[in-house]
Amino acid sequence: MTQRPLLMGMVGGGTGAFIGAVHRVAATLDGQARFVAGSLSSTPDKAVASGLELGLARDRAYPTWQAMLSAELQRPPGERVDFVSIVTPNHAHFEPAHAFVQAGFHVVLDKPMVLDSAQAATLADAVAKAGVVFGVTYNYTGYPLVKEAARLVRTGALGQVRKVIVEYHQGWLATPLEASGQKQAAWRTDPKLSGAGALGDIGSHAENLLTTITGLSIESLCAEATTFVAGRRVDDDAAVLLRLSGGARGVLSCSQVCVGSENDLRIRVHGTLGSLAWRQENPNELRLVTHDAAPRIITRAGPEAAHTAHA
């Protein structure tokens, strides 16, 4: 059988959306997927118009995700979408994700996955019963040198991990931007739409980076979540002390009120034999320090990086 590109559908992410175009480009960049169907807005007319503007066939630019699900199920295998990317605001994740999973479609979902643990458990159960692939877009762990950092930890280059410090700082919400009507700020600071503040929005990325690189799990924590901007209804800053598996300790700091910070995600891992440091704003360099050698800068295509970093 000749291998064909996977057929991709999308819910949300139409004209004027924040992240939809990023996901479409990322999914189709290597030619292994084609964007063929979508319901790209919660407003039906806009959903159809966005689909047509992006080159979808008229019968696959759907007014609602429910119409998309129904119509795609009528198509024979090989013509219907293989997977659906859901890029809506947080409150609109669960219902379409659950419905597409139950219908047997693979799903790629933005983070945070859903609004509460009950929704998460329901969705996990549906995925297990359907036997589909379900992915959450923690995109930062796809960087080549994040993979290299994880390899170094797993192969013992740092010895036993003792301390992990992970930070994710932004400054875009240092003022009450949501009061101006800015769309992203408005829904991200509305607890009914976002489900959480800085901890859910960017702290989830920091936690995922920590666990991906170290392979350790969080066993207990002590946290302080703070709202600095008056009138804001969600946390905009948080500090978390972590007890990790294997006896390691960690610190997680996330904030969206750090003036001058843009998208500053970084991690430091300290072990008995050495330490490493990586920063998202300089993603093609990884700093490694060990007892027996001078500090080294590993680059994405450099000779010291394993094949996992040559991407």
Short mmCIF file of C-alpha atoms in Angstrom, two decimals:
data_model
loop_
_atom_site.label_atom_id
_atom_site.label_comp_id
_atom_site.label_asym_id
_atom_site.label_seq_id
_atom_site.Cartn_x
_atom_site.Cartn_y
_atom_site.Cartn_z
CA MET A 1 0.00 0.00 0.00
CA THR A 2 1.32 3.45 -0.90
CA GLN A 3 1.67 5.66 2.15
CA ARG A 4 -0.52 8.75 1.95
CA PRO A 5 -0.48 11.96 3.98
CA LEU A 6 -2.72 12.00 7.02
CA LEU A 7 -5.89 14.02 6.56
CA MET A 8 -6.28 16.73 9.18
CA GLY A 9 -9.38 18.48 10.46
CA MET A 10 -9.44 21.44 12.82
CA VAL A 11 -11.86 22.86 15.39
CA GLY A 12 -11.24 26.56 16.06
CA GLY A 13 -8.27 28.48 14.74
CA GLY A 14 -9.89 30.49 11.95
CA THR A 15 -9.30 34.03 10.70
CA GLY A 16 -7.90 36.23 13.46
CA ALA A 17 -7.28 33.35 15.86
CA PHE A 18 -4.09 33.25 17.92
CA ILE A 19 -2.73 29.73 17.42
CA GLY A 20 -4.59 27.99 14.59
CA ALA A 21 -2.17 28.98 11.83
CA VAL A 22 0.78 27.80 13.92
CA HIS A 23 -0.73 24.34 14.27
CA ARG A 24 -1.64 24.10 10.58
CA VAL A 25 1.89 25.01 9.52
CA ALA A 26 3.48 22.66 12.06
CA ALA A 27 1.28 19.72 11.09
CA THR A 28 1.74 20.09 7.33
CA LEU A 29 5.33 21.34 7.17
CA ASP A 30 6.91 17.98 6.26
CA GLY A 31 4.19 16.89 3.85
CA GLN A 32 3.01 14.10 6.15
CA ALA A 33 -0.39 15.71 6.71
CA ARG A 34 -2.92 17.72 4.69
CA PHE A 35 -5.42 20.18 6.13
CA VAL A 36 -8.72 19.22 4.48
CA ALA A 37 -11.62 20.07 6.82
CA GLY A 38 -12.57 22.33 9.66
CA SER A 39 -15.07 24.20 11.77
CA LEU A 40 -12.87 27.19 12.43
CA SER A 41 -14.99 29.45 14.63
CA SER A 42 -17.76 29.26 17.20
CA THR A 43 -19.71 31.63 14.93
CA PRO A 44 -21.11 29.49 12.07
CA ASP A 45 -20.88 32.09 9.29
CA LYS A 46 -17.33 32.98 10.29
CA ALA A 47 -16.42 29.30 10.51
CA VAL A 48 -17.47 28.70 6.92
CA ALA A 49 -15.89 31.90 5.63
CA SER A 50 -12.59 31.11 7.37
CA GLY A 51 -12.53 27.63 5.87
CA LEU A 52 -13.09 28.92 2.37
CA GLU A 53 -10.49 31.63 2.85
CA LEU A 54 -7.96 28.97 3.83
CA GLY A 55 -8.70 26.90 0.75
CA LEU A 56 -11.01 24.21 2.11
CA ALA A 57 -13.55 22.68 -0.25
CA ARG A 58 -16.99 24.22 0.25
CA ASP A 59 -18.45 20.95 1.56
CA ARG A 60 -15.68 20.65 4.17
CA ALA A 61 -15.81 24.18 5.57
CA TYR A 62 -18.26 23.38 8.32
CA PRO A 63 -20.41 25.80 10.34
CA THR A 64 -20.09 23.78 13.58
CA TRP A 65 -17.91 20.99 14.89
CA GLN A 66 -21.05 18.85 15.28
CA ALA A 67 -21.74 19.20 11.54
CA MET A 68 -18.13 18.32 10.82
CA LEU A 69 -18.26 15.20 12.96
CA SER A 70 -21.50 14.00 11.37
CA ALA A 71 -20.36 14.65 7.79
CA GLU A 72 -16.88 13.19 8.18
CA LEU A 73 -18.34 9.99 9.64
CA GLN A 74 -20.33 9.58 6.42
CA ARG A 75 -17.16 9.58 4.34
CA PRO A 76 -15.44 6.24 3.73
CA PRO A 77 -12.15 5.48 5.51
CA GLY A 78 -9.30 6.98 3.54
CA GLU A 79 -11.39 10.01 2.63
CA ARG A 80 -12.54 11.17 6.06
CA VAL A 81 -10.15 13.05 8.33
CA ASP A 82 -7.64 10.86 10.17
CA PHE A 83 -7.19 13.24 13.09
CA VAL A 84 -8.66 16.44 14.47
CA SER A 85 -6.68 19.31 15.95
CA ILE A 86 -8.68 21.27 18.55
CA VAL A 87 -7.36 24.80 19.10
CA THR A 88 -10.27 26.50 20.83
CA PRO A 89 -10.14 28.40 24.14
CA ASN A 90 -9.91 26.08 27.14
CA HIS A 91 -13.61 25.92 28.00
CA ALA A 92 -14.37 24.53 24.53
CA HIS A 93 -11.88 21.65 24.66
CA PHE A 94 -13.77 18.86 26.35
CA GLU A 95 -17.00 18.53 24.39
CA PRO A 96 -15.57 18.25 20.85
CA ALA A 97 -12.55 16.21 22.02
CA HIS A 98 -14.80 13.72 23.78
CA ALA A 99 -17.18 13.45 20.84
CA PHE A 100 -14.47 12.93 18.22
CA VAL A 101 -12.66 10.36 20.39
CA GLN A 102 -15.88 8.42 20.96
CA ALA A 103 -16.46 8.42 17.20
CA GLY A 104 -13.03 6.86 16.65
CA PHE A 105 -11.01 9.85 15.47
CA HIS A 106 -7.49 10.57 16.67
CA VAL A 107 -7.28 13.93 18.45
CA VAL A 108 -4.58 16.54 19.06
CA LEU A 109 -5.67 18.96 21.78
CA ASP A 110 -4.22 22.21 23.06
CA LYS A 111 -3.17 22.52 26.70
CA PRO A 112 -4.41 22.63 29.35
CA MET A 113 -6.34 19.56 28.29
CA VAL A 114 -9.64 20.31 30.06
CA LEU A 115 -10.99 22.41 32.94
CA ASP A 116 -11.06 19.90 35.80
CA SER A 117 -10.05 16.42 36.88
CA ALA A 118 -13.52 14.97 36.29
CA GLN A 119 -13.40 15.97 32.61
CA ALA A 120 -9.86 14.62 32.37
CA ALA A 121 -10.87 11.25 33.80
CA THR A 122 -13.87 11.00 31.47
CA LEU A 123 -11.73 11.83 28.46
CA ALA A 124 -8.96 9.41 29.46
CA ASP A 125 -11.53 6.64 29.83
CA ALA A 126 -12.99 7.41 26.39
CA VAL A 127 -9.53 7.34 24.79
CA ALA A 128 -8.77 3.97 26.37
CA LYS A 129 -12.07 2.49 25.17
CA ALA A 130 -11.74 3.90 21.63
CA GLY A 131 -8.09 2.91 21.25
CA VAL A 132 -7.22 6.14 19.46
CA VAL A 133 -4.12 8.30 19.59
CA PHE A 134 -4.63 11.34 21.81
CA GLY A 135 -1.99 14.06 22.02
CA VAL A 136 -1.68 17.31 23.99
CA THR A 137 0.43 20.06 22.42
CA TYR A 138 3.23 20.60 24.92
CA ASN A 139 5.27 21.93 22.04
CA TYR A 140 8.39 23.05 23.89
CA THR A 141 9.49 19.48 24.57
CA GLY A 142 9.85 19.01 20.82
CA TYR A 143 12.97 21.17 20.69
CA PRO A 144 16.02 19.07 19.70
CA LEU A 145 18.08 20.18 22.68
CA VAL A 146 15.27 19.43 25.12
CA LYS A 147 15.43 15.88 23.78
CA GLU A 148 19.20 15.97 24.19
CA ALA A 149 18.84 17.20 27.77
CA ALA A 150 16.48 14.32 28.53
CA ARG A 151 18.96 11.86 26.98
CA LEU A 152 21.80 13.22 29.12
CA VAL A 153 19.76 12.82 32.29
CA ARG A 154 18.56 9.32 31.35
CA THR A 155 22.08 8.10 30.50
CA GLY A 156 23.50 9.29 33.80
CA ALA A 157 25.60 12.22 32.63
CA LEU A 158 24.41 14.27 35.61
CA GLY A 159 24.38 11.42 38.10
CA GLN A 160 21.41 11.38 40.47
CA VAL A 161 19.21 14.42 40.09
CA ARG A 162 19.14 16.56 43.22
CA LYS A 163 17.58 19.89 42.27
CA VAL A 164 15.48 21.17 39.37
CA ILE A 165 14.59 24.83 38.83
CA VAL A 166 12.13 25.64 36.06
CA GLU A 167 10.81 29.11 35.26
CA TYR A 168 8.32 30.49 32.77
CA HIS A 169 8.02 34.27 32.90
CA GLN A 170 6.06 36.62 30.67
CA GLY A 171 5.17 40.29 31.03
CA TRP A 172 2.21 40.77 28.72
CA LEU A 173 -0.35 40.80 31.56
CA ALA A 174 1.54 43.21 33.83
CA THR A 175 -1.30 45.71 33.27
CA PRO A 176 -5.08 45.05 33.16
CA LEU A 177 -4.97 44.36 29.43
CA GLU A 178 -8.23 42.42 29.59
CA ALA A 179 -10.08 45.66 30.38
CA SER A 180 -9.10 47.02 26.96
CA GLY A 181 -11.03 44.29 25.15
CA GLN A 182 -7.91 42.47 23.94
CA LYS A 183 -9.30 39.06 22.99
CA GLN A 184 -6.53 36.80 24.28
CA ALA A 185 -6.28 38.63 27.59
CA ALA A 186 -10.06 38.64 28.00
CA TRP A 187 -10.64 34.90 27.79
CA ARG A 188 -7.40 33.87 29.49
CA THR A 189 -8.31 35.91 32.58
CA ASP A 190 -11.94 34.75 32.68
CA PRO A 191 -12.06 31.69 34.99
CA LYS A 192 -15.15 30.34 33.24
CA LEU A 193 -13.31 30.27 29.91
CA SER A 194 -9.74 29.54 30.96
CA GLY A 195 -10.23 27.39 34.06
CA ALA A 196 -7.01 28.74 35.54
CA GLY A 197 -4.58 31.63 35.42
CA ALA A 198 -0.81 31.66 35.01
CA LEU A 199 -0.42 28.21 36.57
CA GLY A 200 -2.67 26.57 34.01
CA ASP A 201 -1.67 28.72 31.07
CA ILE A 202 2.12 28.58 31.31
CA GLY A 203 2.87 26.72 34.55
CA SER A 204 1.60 23.59 32.81
CA HIS A 205 4.35 23.99 30.20
CA ALA A 206 6.96 24.39 32.94
CA GLU A 207 5.77 21.24 34.74
CA ASN A 208 5.80 19.29 31.49
CA LEU A 209 9.32 20.46 30.64
CA LEU A 210 10.54 19.38 34.09
CA THR A 211 9.01 15.91 33.99
CA THR A 212 10.00 15.31 30.35
CA ILE A 213 13.67 16.14 30.86
CA THR A 214 14.15 14.50 34.26
CA GLY A 215 11.73 11.59 34.04
CA LEU A 216 10.76 12.38 37.63
CA SER A 217 7.23 12.80 38.93
CA ILE A 218 5.86 15.30 41.44
CA GLU A 219 5.03 13.59 44.72
CA SER A 220 3.98 16.62 46.77
CA LEU A 221 4.09 20.38 46.58
CA CYS A 222 3.61 23.64 48.41
CA ALA A 223 2.41 26.57 46.31
CA GLU A 224 1.47 30.21 46.51
CA ALA A 225 -0.66 31.58 43.68
CA THR A 226 -0.96 35.37 43.59
CA THR A 227 -3.05 37.91 41.72
CA PHE A 228 -1.08 41.15 41.45
CA VAL A 229 -3.26 43.11 39.04
CA ALA A 230 -6.25 44.58 40.85
CA GLY A 231 -9.61 43.22 39.72
CA ARG A 232 -8.17 40.23 37.89
CA ARG A 233 -10.09 37.03 38.58
CA VAL A 234 -7.30 34.49 38.11
CA ASP A 235 -3.74 34.12 39.38
CA ASP A 236 -1.09 35.94 37.37
CA ASP A 237 1.93 34.70 39.34
CA ALA A 238 2.82 31.51 41.20
CA ALA A 239 5.71 29.96 43.12
CA VAL A 240 5.77 26.21 43.77
CA LEU A 241 8.11 24.07 45.90
CA LEU A 242 8.24 20.47 44.68
CA ARG A 243 9.16 17.13 46.18
CA LEU A 244 10.09 14.85 43.29
CA SER A 245 10.43 11.10 42.99
CA GLY A 246 13.84 9.72 43.89
CA GLY A 247 14.35 12.33 46.60
CA ALA A 248 15.01 15.28 44.31
CA ARG A 249 13.64 18.74 45.05
CA GLY A 250 12.32 21.33 42.63
CA VAL A 251 11.22 24.92 42.28
CA LEU A 252 8.65 26.05 39.69
CA SER A 253 8.08 29.75 39.09
CA CYS A 254 5.59 31.10 36.58
CA SER A 255 4.42 34.65 36.08
CA GLN A 256 2.70 36.81 33.48
CA VAL A 257 3.45 40.12 35.21
CA CYS A 258 7.25 40.26 34.83
CA VAL A 259 7.80 43.46 32.86
CA GLY A 260 10.38 42.91 30.12
CA SER A 261 9.95 39.15 29.94
CA GLU A 262 8.56 37.93 26.64
CA ASN A 263 8.34 34.13 26.55
CA ASP A 264 11.12 33.20 28.94
CA LEU A 265 10.89 29.48 29.66
CA ARG A 266 14.08 28.00 31.13
CA ILE A 267 15.24 25.03 33.18
CA ARG A 268 18.27 24.04 35.25
CA VAL A 269 18.87 20.47 36.38
CA HIS A 270 21.52 19.76 39.03
CA GLY A 271 22.79 16.26 39.78
CA THR A 272 25.56 14.58 41.75
CA LEU A 273 27.92 14.62 38.75
CA GLY A 274 26.90 17.69 36.80
CA SER A 275 24.31 20.25 35.77
CA LEU A 276 22.59 21.41 32.62
CA ALA A 277 20.70 24.55 31.62
CA TRP A 278 18.42 25.32 28.67
CA ARG A 279 16.44 28.42 27.73
CA GLN A 280 13.60 28.58 25.21
CA GLU A 281 14.62 32.02 23.98
CA ASN A 282 17.98 30.53 22.92
CA PRO A 283 16.76 27.04 22.06
CA ASN A 284 19.70 25.76 20.02
CA GLU A 285 22.17 25.83 22.91
CA LEU A 286 22.38 23.58 25.96
CA ARG A 287 24.91 24.28 28.72
CA LEU A 288 26.49 21.25 30.39
CA VAL A 289 28.84 21.37 33.39
CA THR A 290 30.46 18.30 35.00
CA HIS A 291 33.07 17.78 37.71
CA ASP A 292 35.71 16.55 35.29
CA ALA A 293 35.50 19.04 32.43
CA ALA A 294 35.18 22.70 31.59
CA PRO A 295 31.67 24.01 30.93
CA ARG A 296 30.42 23.01 27.48
CA ILE A 297 27.88 24.52 25.14
CA ILE A 298 26.15 21.80 23.12
CA THR A 299 24.55 23.07 19.92
CA ARG A 300 21.80 21.53 17.84
CA ALA A 301 24.09 20.43 15.00
CA GLY A 302 27.32 20.25 17.00
CA PRO A 303 29.46 17.12 17.28
CA GLU A 304 28.66 16.55 20.97
CA ALA A 305 24.92 16.25 20.48
CA ALA A 306 23.42 12.82 19.91
CA HIS A 307 21.30 12.07 16.86
CA THR A 308 18.20 13.07 18.85
CA ALA A 309 19.35 16.70 18.64
CA HIS A 310 20.08 16.69 14.92
CA ALA A 311 16.56 17.65 13.88
#
